[in-house]
């Protein structure tokens, strides 16, 4: 059902009708970008990916911040990490960092996709800081241990 002809309740329209996945009046505005950080329903973001919304990466970050279940969020984050759009991939990295910080977890698919990203990003650091190290892959260990060694060599007596 459409509210005022503007936005669908499933988030497929412009999102100006209420109940479009933000838990706030107004819902996500895919054209203007307002309320995208308030998105809290994975199906809204997945529908935006299918439509090719240019600001979908912002909604992925919002989902990571607002949804209580990381198992529902991580597949959407993986979709962002797989994007052909560089900015959406970068926003997927930021979303993964938020999931790590808030939920202290990550899944194998996101780790595999993150491995293809440049090292030293937000997700690398937050995964290392908040997820138990035994759950992290060797390549992330190598990155962080090497980083710590180089830092130590620069300050040998500090």
XYZ file of N, CA, C and O in Angstrom:
632
model
N 0.834 -1.175 0.000
C 0.000 0.000 0.000
C 0.880 1.239 0.000
O 1.842 1.337 0.727
N 0.562 2.206 -0.781
C 1.349 3.426 -0.879
C 0.721 4.517 -0.012
O -0.476 4.670 0.036
N 1.595 5.283 0.643
C 1.126 6.376 1.485
C 1.237 7.687 0.738
O 2.330 8.161 0.481
N 0.141 8.272 0.346
C 0.162 9.559 -0.330
C 0.828 9.506 -1.688
O 1.254 10.525 -2.200
N 0.960 8.320 -2.274
C 1.568 8.191 -3.586
C 3.069 8.446 -3.596
O 3.688 8.421 -4.631
N 3.680 8.664 -2.449
C 5.094 9.022 -2.395
C 6.013 7.839 -2.187
O 6.965 7.660 -2.896
N 5.751 7.044 -1.136
C 6.683 5.968 -0.818
C 5.947 4.730 -0.392
O 4.938 4.793 0.286
N 6.474 3.594 -0.772
C 5.847 2.331 -0.418
C 6.255 1.927 0.983
O 7.329 2.254 1.454
N 5.382 1.198 1.633
C 5.686 0.719 2.981
C 6.872 -0.238 2.979
O 7.522 -0.420 3.989
N 7.183 -0.821 1.836
C 8.333 -1.728 1.771
C 9.621 -1.008 1.395
O 10.656 -1.618 1.203
N 9.557 0.323 1.294
C 10.766 1.091 1.032
C 11.144 1.175 -0.427
O 12.242 1.591 -0.751
N 10.235 0.813 -1.333
C 10.590 0.812 -2.740
C 10.356 2.143 -3.420
O 10.827 2.353 -4.515
N 9.662 3.050 -2.765
C 9.407 4.368 -3.355
C 10.408 5.383 -2.857
O 11.505 5.075 -2.442
N 9.989 6.634 -2.855
C 10.879 7.684 -2.396
C 11.009 7.675 -0.900
O 11.918 8.279 -0.358
N 10.103 6.998 -0.226
C 10.234 6.819 1.202
C 9.725 7.970 2.023
O 10.104 8.121 3.170
N 8.870 8.799 1.477
C 8.381 9.898 2.273
C 7.193 9.497 3.123
O 6.825 10.211 4.022
N 6.615 8.339 2.874
C 5.534 7.846 3.725
C 6.133 7.177 4.943
O 7.233 6.663 4.900
N 5.399 7.174 6.048
C 5.910 6.568 7.281
C 6.000 5.062 7.163
O 5.409 4.435 6.301
N 6.785 4.465 8.060
C 6.888 3.011 8.137
C 7.750 2.390 7.076
O 7.584 1.237 6.743
N 8.666 3.121 6.523
C 9.498 2.577 5.450
C 10.841 2.079 5.936
O 11.805 2.106 5.210
N 10.906 1.647 7.170
C 12.120 0.985 7.608
C 13.050 1.808 8.451
O 14.156 1.393 8.721
N 12.641 2.966 8.873
C 13.524 3.739 9.728
C 13.036 3.780 11.151
O 13.763 4.208 12.020
N 11.814 3.360 11.390
C 11.275 3.471 12.725
C 10.965 4.922 13.058
O 10.658 5.269 14.175
N 11.062 5.815 12.084
C 10.785 7.235 12.255
C 9.783 7.668 11.210
O 9.721 7.117 10.125
N 9.042 8.690 11.527
C 8.111 9.239 10.540
C 8.911 9.753 9.357
O 9.962 10.352 9.514
N 8.437 9.519 8.185
C 9.094 10.015 6.992
C 9.840 8.946 6.226
O 9.878 8.973 5.028
N 10.432 7.966 6.885
C 11.136 6.899 6.194
C 12.310 7.414 5.391
O 12.601 8.602 5.364
N 13.027 6.512 4.713
C 14.205 6.925 3.945
C 13.819 7.685 2.683
O 12.880 7.321 1.993
N 14.550 8.721 2.399
C 14.369 9.503 1.178
C 15.554 9.177 0.282
O 16.649 9.714 0.460
N 15.348 8.285 -0.666
C 16.448 7.801 -1.503
C 16.985 8.874 -2.433
O 18.145 8.838 -2.804
N 16.153 9.823 -2.811
C 16.634 10.892 -3.699
C 17.436 11.936 -2.943
O 18.514 12.314 -3.357
N 16.888 12.415 -1.832
C 17.546 13.472 -1.071
C 18.545 12.961 -0.060
O 19.429 13.680 0.374
N 18.395 11.707 0.368
C 19.323 11.109 1.309
C 18.951 11.253 2.772
O 19.666 10.757 3.631
N 17.830 11.914 3.067
C 17.487 12.072 4.478
C 16.941 10.764 5.046
O 16.341 9.963 4.343
N 17.203 10.550 6.314
C 16.762 9.374 7.075
C 17.425 8.065 6.656
O 17.034 7.014 7.145
N 18.418 8.098 5.798
C 19.060 6.845 5.395
C 19.852 6.230 6.546
O 19.957 5.016 6.645
N 20.393 7.057 7.426
C 21.110 6.523 8.585
C 20.159 5.957 9.632
O 20.606 5.329 10.585
N 18.868 6.140 9.448
C 17.888 5.598 10.376
C 17.285 4.283 9.934
O 16.446 3.714 10.632
N 17.689 3.760 8.799
C 17.135 2.507 8.291
C 17.450 1.379 9.265
O 18.569 1.251 9.747
N 16.432 0.561 9.557
C 16.629 -0.532 10.513
C 16.090 -1.869 10.023
O 15.987 -2.807 10.791
N 15.764 -1.955 8.721
C 15.234 -3.207 8.178
C 16.061 -3.653 6.974
O 16.160 -2.938 5.982
N 16.663 -4.850 7.064
C 17.511 -5.334 5.967
C 16.793 -5.394 4.618
O 17.405 -5.094 3.585
N 15.522 -5.755 4.620
C 14.809 -5.881 3.342
C 14.689 -4.547 2.617
O 14.652 -4.500 1.383
N 14.662 -3.447 3.356
C 14.611 -2.122 2.744
C 15.917 -1.859 1.987
O 15.910 -1.356 0.867
N 17.029 -2.208 2.594
C 18.331 -1.970 1.978
C 18.541 -2.909 0.792
O 19.033 -2.496 -0.260
N 18.147 -4.162 0.939
C 18.289 -5.104 -0.179
C 17.450 -4.676 -1.373
O 17.883 -4.796 -2.525
N 16.243 -4.157 -1.110
C 15.405 -3.646 -2.202
C 16.084 -2.457 -2.884
O 16.034 -2.309 -4.108
N 16.754 -1.622 -2.103
C 17.472 -0.476 -2.667
C 18.639 -0.942 -3.536
O 18.916 -0.349 -4.583
N 19.327 -2.006 -3.122
C 20.390 -2.574 -3.961
C 19.809 -3.043 -5.291
O 20.384 -2.782 -6.347
N 18.677 -3.744 -5.238
C 18.066 -4.249 -6.478
C 17.664 -3.112 -7.414
O 17.742 -3.252 -8.628
N 17.235 -1.986 -6.843
C 16.844 -0.833 -7.659
C 18.050 -0.018 -8.118
O 17.918 0.868 -8.944
N 19.212 -0.279 -7.538
C 20.406 0.472 -7.904
C 20.437 1.877 -7.320
O 20.965 2.797 -7.950
N 19.902 2.045 -6.128
C 19.901 3.365 -5.484
C 21.337 3.828 -5.254
O 22.144 3.097 -4.691
N 21.673 5.031 -5.680
C 23.062 5.496 -5.542
C 23.501 5.730 -4.095
O 24.687 5.699 -3.804
N 22.581 5.956 -3.180
C 22.939 6.241 -1.777
C 22.714 5.038 -0.865
O 22.618 5.181 0.348
N 22.669 3.852 -1.444
C 22.390 2.655 -0.656
C 23.458 2.394 0.403
O 23.167 1.864 1.473
N 24.685 2.789 0.151
C 25.751 2.575 1.119
C 25.504 3.290 2.436
O 25.845 2.784 3.507
N 24.897 4.454 2.385
C 24.556 5.189 3.609
C 23.524 4.390 4.404
O 23.616 4.288 5.633
N 22.577 3.793 3.710
C 21.562 2.977 4.388
C 22.180 1.718 5.001
O 21.729 1.258 6.055
N 23.213 1.167 4.378
C 23.907 0.009 4.953
C 24.551 0.405 6.281
O 24.473 -0.327 7.272
N 25.162 1.584 6.331
C 25.733 2.083 7.585
C 24.626 2.255 8.623
O 24.776 1.853 9.779
N 23.502 2.843 8.211
C 22.376 3.009 9.128
C 21.878 1.680 9.659
O 21.606 1.542 10.862
N 21.780 0.701 8.790
C 21.338 -0.628 9.213
C 22.308 -1.207 10.246
O 21.882 -1.759 11.262
N 23.596 -1.063 10.001
C 24.603 -1.563 10.946
C 24.466 -0.885 12.308
O 24.666 -1.519 13.346
N 24.109 0.371 12.299
C 23.961 1.114 13.555
C 22.653 0.819 14.286
O 22.599 0.936 15.505
N 21.613 0.449 13.553
C 20.278 0.383 14.137
C 19.692 -1.006 14.347
O 18.739 -1.155 15.098
N 20.214 -2.008 13.675
C 19.619 -3.340 13.770
C 20.318 -4.146 14.860
O 21.543 -4.158 14.950
N 19.535 -4.827 15.676
C 20.077 -5.540 16.841
C 20.701 -6.892 16.517
O 21.431 -7.440 17.336
N 20.438 -7.443 15.332
C 20.903 -8.791 15.014
C 22.000 -8.764 13.948
O 21.713 -8.542 12.766
N 23.250 -9.007 14.331
C 24.322 -8.972 13.331
C 24.173 -10.032 12.245
O 24.635 -9.830 11.121
N 23.518 -11.139 12.546
C 23.315 -12.173 11.522
C 22.404 -11.687 10.404
O 22.489 -12.177 9.279
N 21.544 -10.733 10.686
C 20.688 -10.144 9.653
C 21.418 -9.025 8.909
O 21.150 -8.782 7.727
N 22.344 -8.365 9.584
C 23.038 -7.215 9.000
C 24.217 -7.632 8.128
O 24.433 -7.060 7.058
N 24.990 -8.619 8.564
C 26.220 -8.967 7.854
C 26.018 -9.364 6.390
O 26.835 -8.975 5.542
N 24.954 -10.096 6.017
C 24.763 -10.369 4.583
C 24.535 -9.094 3.760
O 24.960 -9.008 2.609
N 23.911 -8.098 4.349
C 23.694 -6.829 3.650
C 25.024 -6.077 3.531
O 25.330 -5.494 2.486
N 25.828 -6.123 4.579
C 27.163 -5.521 4.535
C 27.988 -6.210 3.443
O 28.684 -5.540 2.665
N 27.893 -7.515 3.347
C 28.619 -8.251 2.304
C 28.180 -7.796 0.914
O 29.013 -7.656 0.017
N 26.900 -7.554 0.740
C 26.401 -7.056 -0.541
C 27.052 -5.718 -0.876
O 27.438 -5.483 -2.026
N 27.209 -4.861 0.116
C 27.880 -3.578 -0.111
C 29.348 -3.796 -0.462
O 29.887 -3.135 -1.363
N 30.009 -4.721 0.235
C 31.422 -4.993 -0.032
C 31.646 -5.585 -1.425
O 32.747 -5.488 -1.969
N 30.616 -6.187 -1.992
C 30.691 -6.770 -3.343
C 30.334 -5.771 -4.441
O 30.474 -6.078 -5.618
N 29.887 -4.606 -4.075
C 29.411 -3.631 -5.048
C 30.499 -3.236 -6.043
O 31.683 -3.195 -5.715
N 30.075 -2.897 -7.237
C 31.006 -2.374 -8.236
C 31.281 -0.892 -8.012
O 32.230 -0.348 -8.563
N 30.451 -0.257 -7.197
C 30.608 1.166 -6.874
C 31.613 1.320 -5.732
O 31.413 0.801 -4.637
N 32.688 2.026 -5.986
C 33.760 2.191 -4.995
C 33.260 2.827 -3.695
O 33.659 2.425 -2.610
N 32.390 3.813 -3.808
C 31.872 4.490 -2.619
C 30.988 3.562 -1.790
O 31.054 3.562 -0.560
N 30.182 2.755 -2.435
C 29.347 1.789 -1.706
C 30.229 0.765 -1.003
O 29.967 0.390 0.143
N 31.303 0.313 -1.656
C 32.249 -0.601 -0.992
C 32.877 0.051 0.232
O 32.991 -0.559 1.290
N 33.283 1.313 0.102
C 33.866 2.038 1.238
C 32.851 2.143 2.378
O 33.195 1.946 3.544
N 31.613 2.417 2.046
C 30.574 2.503 3.068
C 30.302 1.134 3.682
O 29.981 1.031 4.871
N 30.460 0.074 2.908
C 30.354 -1.276 3.452
C 31.444 -1.553 4.476
O 31.200 -2.200 5.498
N 32.642 -1.044 4.229
C 33.749 -1.184 5.187
C 33.402 -0.456 6.486
O 33.592 -0.979 7.584
N 32.856 0.739 6.360
C 32.453 1.505 7.548
C 31.355 0.755 8.305
O 31.391 0.655 9.539
N 30.390 0.207 7.578
C 29.306 -0.554 8.220
C 29.857 -1.779 8.939
O 29.436 -2.100 10.061
N 30.812 -2.461 8.325
C 31.419 -3.628 8.965
C 32.140 -3.224 10.255
O 32.077 -3.933 11.259
N 32.789 -2.078 10.228
C 33.441 -1.571 11.440
C 32.414 -1.347 12.553
O 32.644 -1.694 13.714
N 31.263 -0.796 12.200
C 30.206 -0.578 13.202
C 29.685 -1.897 13.759
O 29.464 -2.018 14.965
N 29.496 -2.888 12.909
C 29.031 -4.199 13.383
C 30.055 -4.791 14.347
O 29.698 -5.310 15.411
N 31.323 -4.700 13.992
C 32.375 -5.230 14.874
C 32.358 -4.526 16.221
O 32.455 -5.160 17.276
N 32.217 -3.222 16.195
C 32.249 -2.444 17.430
C 31.010 -2.699 18.289
O 31.114 -2.864 19.502
N 29.854 -2.751 17.673
C 28.605 -2.881 18.430
C 28.287 -4.308 18.853
O 27.702 -4.529 19.910
N 28.652 -5.278 17.997
C 28.238 -6.661 18.248
C 29.410 -7.611 18.502
O 29.194 -8.788 18.807
N 30.628 -7.136 18.290
C 31.841 -7.923 18.538
C 31.857 -9.237 17.751
O 32.249 -10.282 18.260
N 31.416 -9.147 16.499
C 31.384 -10.341 15.660
C 31.570 -9.961 14.199
O 31.461 -8.799 13.820
N 31.843 -10.982 13.384
C 31.981 -10.842 11.943
C 31.719 -12.219 11.351
O 31.780 -13.220 12.064
N 31.398 -12.284 10.070
C 31.234 -13.598 9.439
C 32.331 -13.816 8.400
O 33.054 -12.899 8.024
N 32.481 -15.057 7.977
C 33.557 -15.429 7.038
C 33.420 -14.714 5.702
O 34.416 -14.299 5.102
N 32.190 -14.572 5.210
C 31.990 -13.926 3.911
C 32.503 -12.481 3.939
O 33.200 -12.047 3.024
N 32.166 -11.744 4.974
C 32.641 -10.360 5.078
C 34.162 -10.311 5.202
O 34.802 -9.432 4.619
N 34.732 -11.245 5.942
C 36.194 -11.285 6.065
C 36.849 -11.542 4.710
O 37.854 -10.908 4.368
N 36.284 -12.457 3.940
C 36.840 -12.748 2.614
C 36.768 -11.524 1.706
O 37.711 -11.226 0.974
N 35.646 -10.815 1.768
C 35.488 -9.623 0.942
C 36.386 -8.486 1.434
O 36.943 -7.740 0.633
N 36.528 -8.361 2.731
C 37.378 -7.315 3.299
C 38.840 -7.530 2.924
O 39.584 -6.560 2.746
N 39.237 -8.761 2.756
C 40.633 -9.053 2.403
C 41.034 -8.377 1.106
O 42.189 -7.998 0.920
N 40.090 -8.174 0.205
C 40.376 -7.509 -1.067
C 40.431 -5.993 -0.978
O 40.753 -5.326 -1.960
N 40.156 -5.438 0.188
C 40.192 -3.988 0.387
C 41.586 -3.572 0.859
O 42.301 -4.369 1.456
N 41.958 -2.313 0.621
C 43.254 -1.840 1.129
C 43.313 -1.951 2.649
O 42.327 -1.712 3.343
N 44.481 -2.341 3.157
C 44.666 -2.493 4.609
C 44.696 -1.139 5.298
O 45.006 -0.122 4.696
N 44.410 -1.172 6.593
C 44.435 0.034 7.401
C 43.113 0.774 7.415
O 43.045 1.916 7.850
N 42.066 0.127 6.968
C 40.756 0.769 6.940
C 40.066 0.660 8.304
O 40.574 0.023 9.223
N 38.900 1.281 8.418
C 38.152 1.292 9.682
C 37.802 -0.108 10.161
O 37.866 -0.407 11.358
N 37.422 -0.975 9.244
C 37.012 -2.325 9.636
C 38.199 -3.130 10.155
O 38.060 -3.856 11.144
N 39.351 -3.008 9.520
C 40.546 -3.706 10.020
C 40.776 -3.369 11.485
O 40.962 -4.243 12.330
N 40.764 -2.093 11.773
C 41.066 -1.636 13.129
C 39.989 -2.036 14.129
O 40.293 -2.475 15.240
N 38.720 -1.902 13.761
C 37.648 -2.245 14.697
C 37.511 -3.750 14.883
O 37.210 -4.211 15.990
N 37.743 -4.521 13.840
C 37.734 -5.967 14.006
C 38.820 -6.374 14.995
O 38.585 -7.165 15.909
N 40.013 -5.815 14.816
C 41.132 -6.157 15.688
C 40.857 -5.718 17.129
O 41.209 -6.405 18.077
N 40.202 -4.594 17.290
C 39.950 -4.050 18.625
C 38.790 -4.713 19.359
O 38.827 -4.825 20.581
N 37.754 -5.153 18.627
C 36.521 -5.570 19.288
C 36.127 -7.036 19.121
O 35.341 -7.551 19.904
N 36.642 -7.698 18.104
C 36.298 -9.107 17.875
C 37.414 -9.960 18.492
O 38.592 -9.625 18.352
N 37.056 -11.049 19.183
C 38.114 -11.914 19.743
C 39.113 -12.320 18.655
O 38.719 -12.769 17.579
N 40.394 -12.148 18.949
C 41.437 -12.400 17.949
C 41.401 -13.824 17.401
O 41.732 -14.036 16.234
N 40.989 -14.789 18.206
C 40.942 -16.175 17.724
C 39.948 -16.357 16.571
O 40.014 -17.335 15.852
N 39.026 -15.409 16.414
C 38.038 -15.486 15.336
C 38.502 -14.782 14.062
O 37.796 -14.805 13.060
N 39.675 -14.169 14.105
C 40.149 -13.385 12.969
C 41.148 -14.174 12.134
O 41.900 -14.990 12.660
N 41.179 -13.917 10.834
C 42.072 -14.674 9.942
C 43.532 -14.250 10.074
O 43.843 -13.150 10.553
N 44.401 -15.115 9.615
C 45.839 -14.891 9.699
C 46.264 -13.596 9.005
O 47.128 -12.873 9.494
N 45.655 -13.285 7.854
C 46.064 -12.072 7.135
C 45.825 -10.818 7.966
O 46.586 -9.858 7.874
N 44.793 -10.805 8.795
C 44.548 -9.637 9.645
C 45.537 -9.604 10.814
O 46.011 -8.541 11.205
N 45.874 -10.783 11.325
C 46.916 -10.857 12.354
C 48.225 -10.286 11.809
O 48.878 -9.490 12.461
N 48.604 -10.758 10.616
C 49.867 -10.292 10.018
C 49.878 -8.782 9.865
O 50.860 -8.122 10.173
N 48.776 -8.226 9.391
C 48.682 -6.779 9.200
C 48.893 -6.049 10.523
O 49.695 -5.117 10.611
N 48.201 -6.467 11.545
C 48.272 -5.749 12.818
C 49.584 -5.990 13.555
O 50.119 -5.063 14.169
N 50.101 -7.184 13.481
C 51.376 -7.432 14.146
C 52.505 -6.685 13.453
O 53.391 -6.125 14.102
N 52.479 -6.659 12.120
C 53.482 -5.915 11.364
C 53.371 -4.424 11.674
O 54.373 -3.744 11.900
N 52.146 -3.920 11.716
C 51.912 -2.513 12.031
C 52.478 -2.170 13.419
O 53.126 -1.142 13.604
N 52.259 -3.036 14.386
C 52.761 -2.805 15.747
C 54.293 -2.857 15.790
O 54.927 -2.076 16.476
N 54.881 -3.784 15.038
C 56.338 -3.905 14.994
C 56.962 -2.647 14.399
O 57.927 -2.106 14.944
N 56.408 -2.174 13.295
C 56.936 -0.961 12.656
C 56.806 0.221 13.608
O 57.748 1.015 13.758
N 55.690 0.330 14.275
C 55.486 1.411 15.240
C 56.528 1.327 16.358
O 57.098 2.335 16.783
N 56.795 0.142 16.828
C 57.767 -0.074 17.914
C 59.183 0.271 17.457
O 59.960 0.848 18.215
N 59.514 -0.070 16.228
C 60.847 0.238 15.708
C 61.072 1.733 15.537
O 62.196 2.214 15.631
N 60.009 2.443 15.278
C 60.116 3.899 15.124
C 60.335 4.571 16.468
O 60.847 5.667 16.536
N 59.896 3.942 17.549
C 60.044 4.491 18.905
C 60.741 3.460 19.780
O 60.144 2.913 20.711
N 62.021 3.187 19.531
C 62.679 2.082 20.255
C 62.800 2.288 21.757
O 62.809 1.322 22.500
N 62.854 3.509 22.207
C 63.034 3.740 23.629
C 61.865 4.500 24.244
O 61.988 5.026 25.341
N 60.733 4.605 23.499
C 59.608 5.401 23.980
C 58.630 4.666 24.694
O 58.268 4.045 25.485
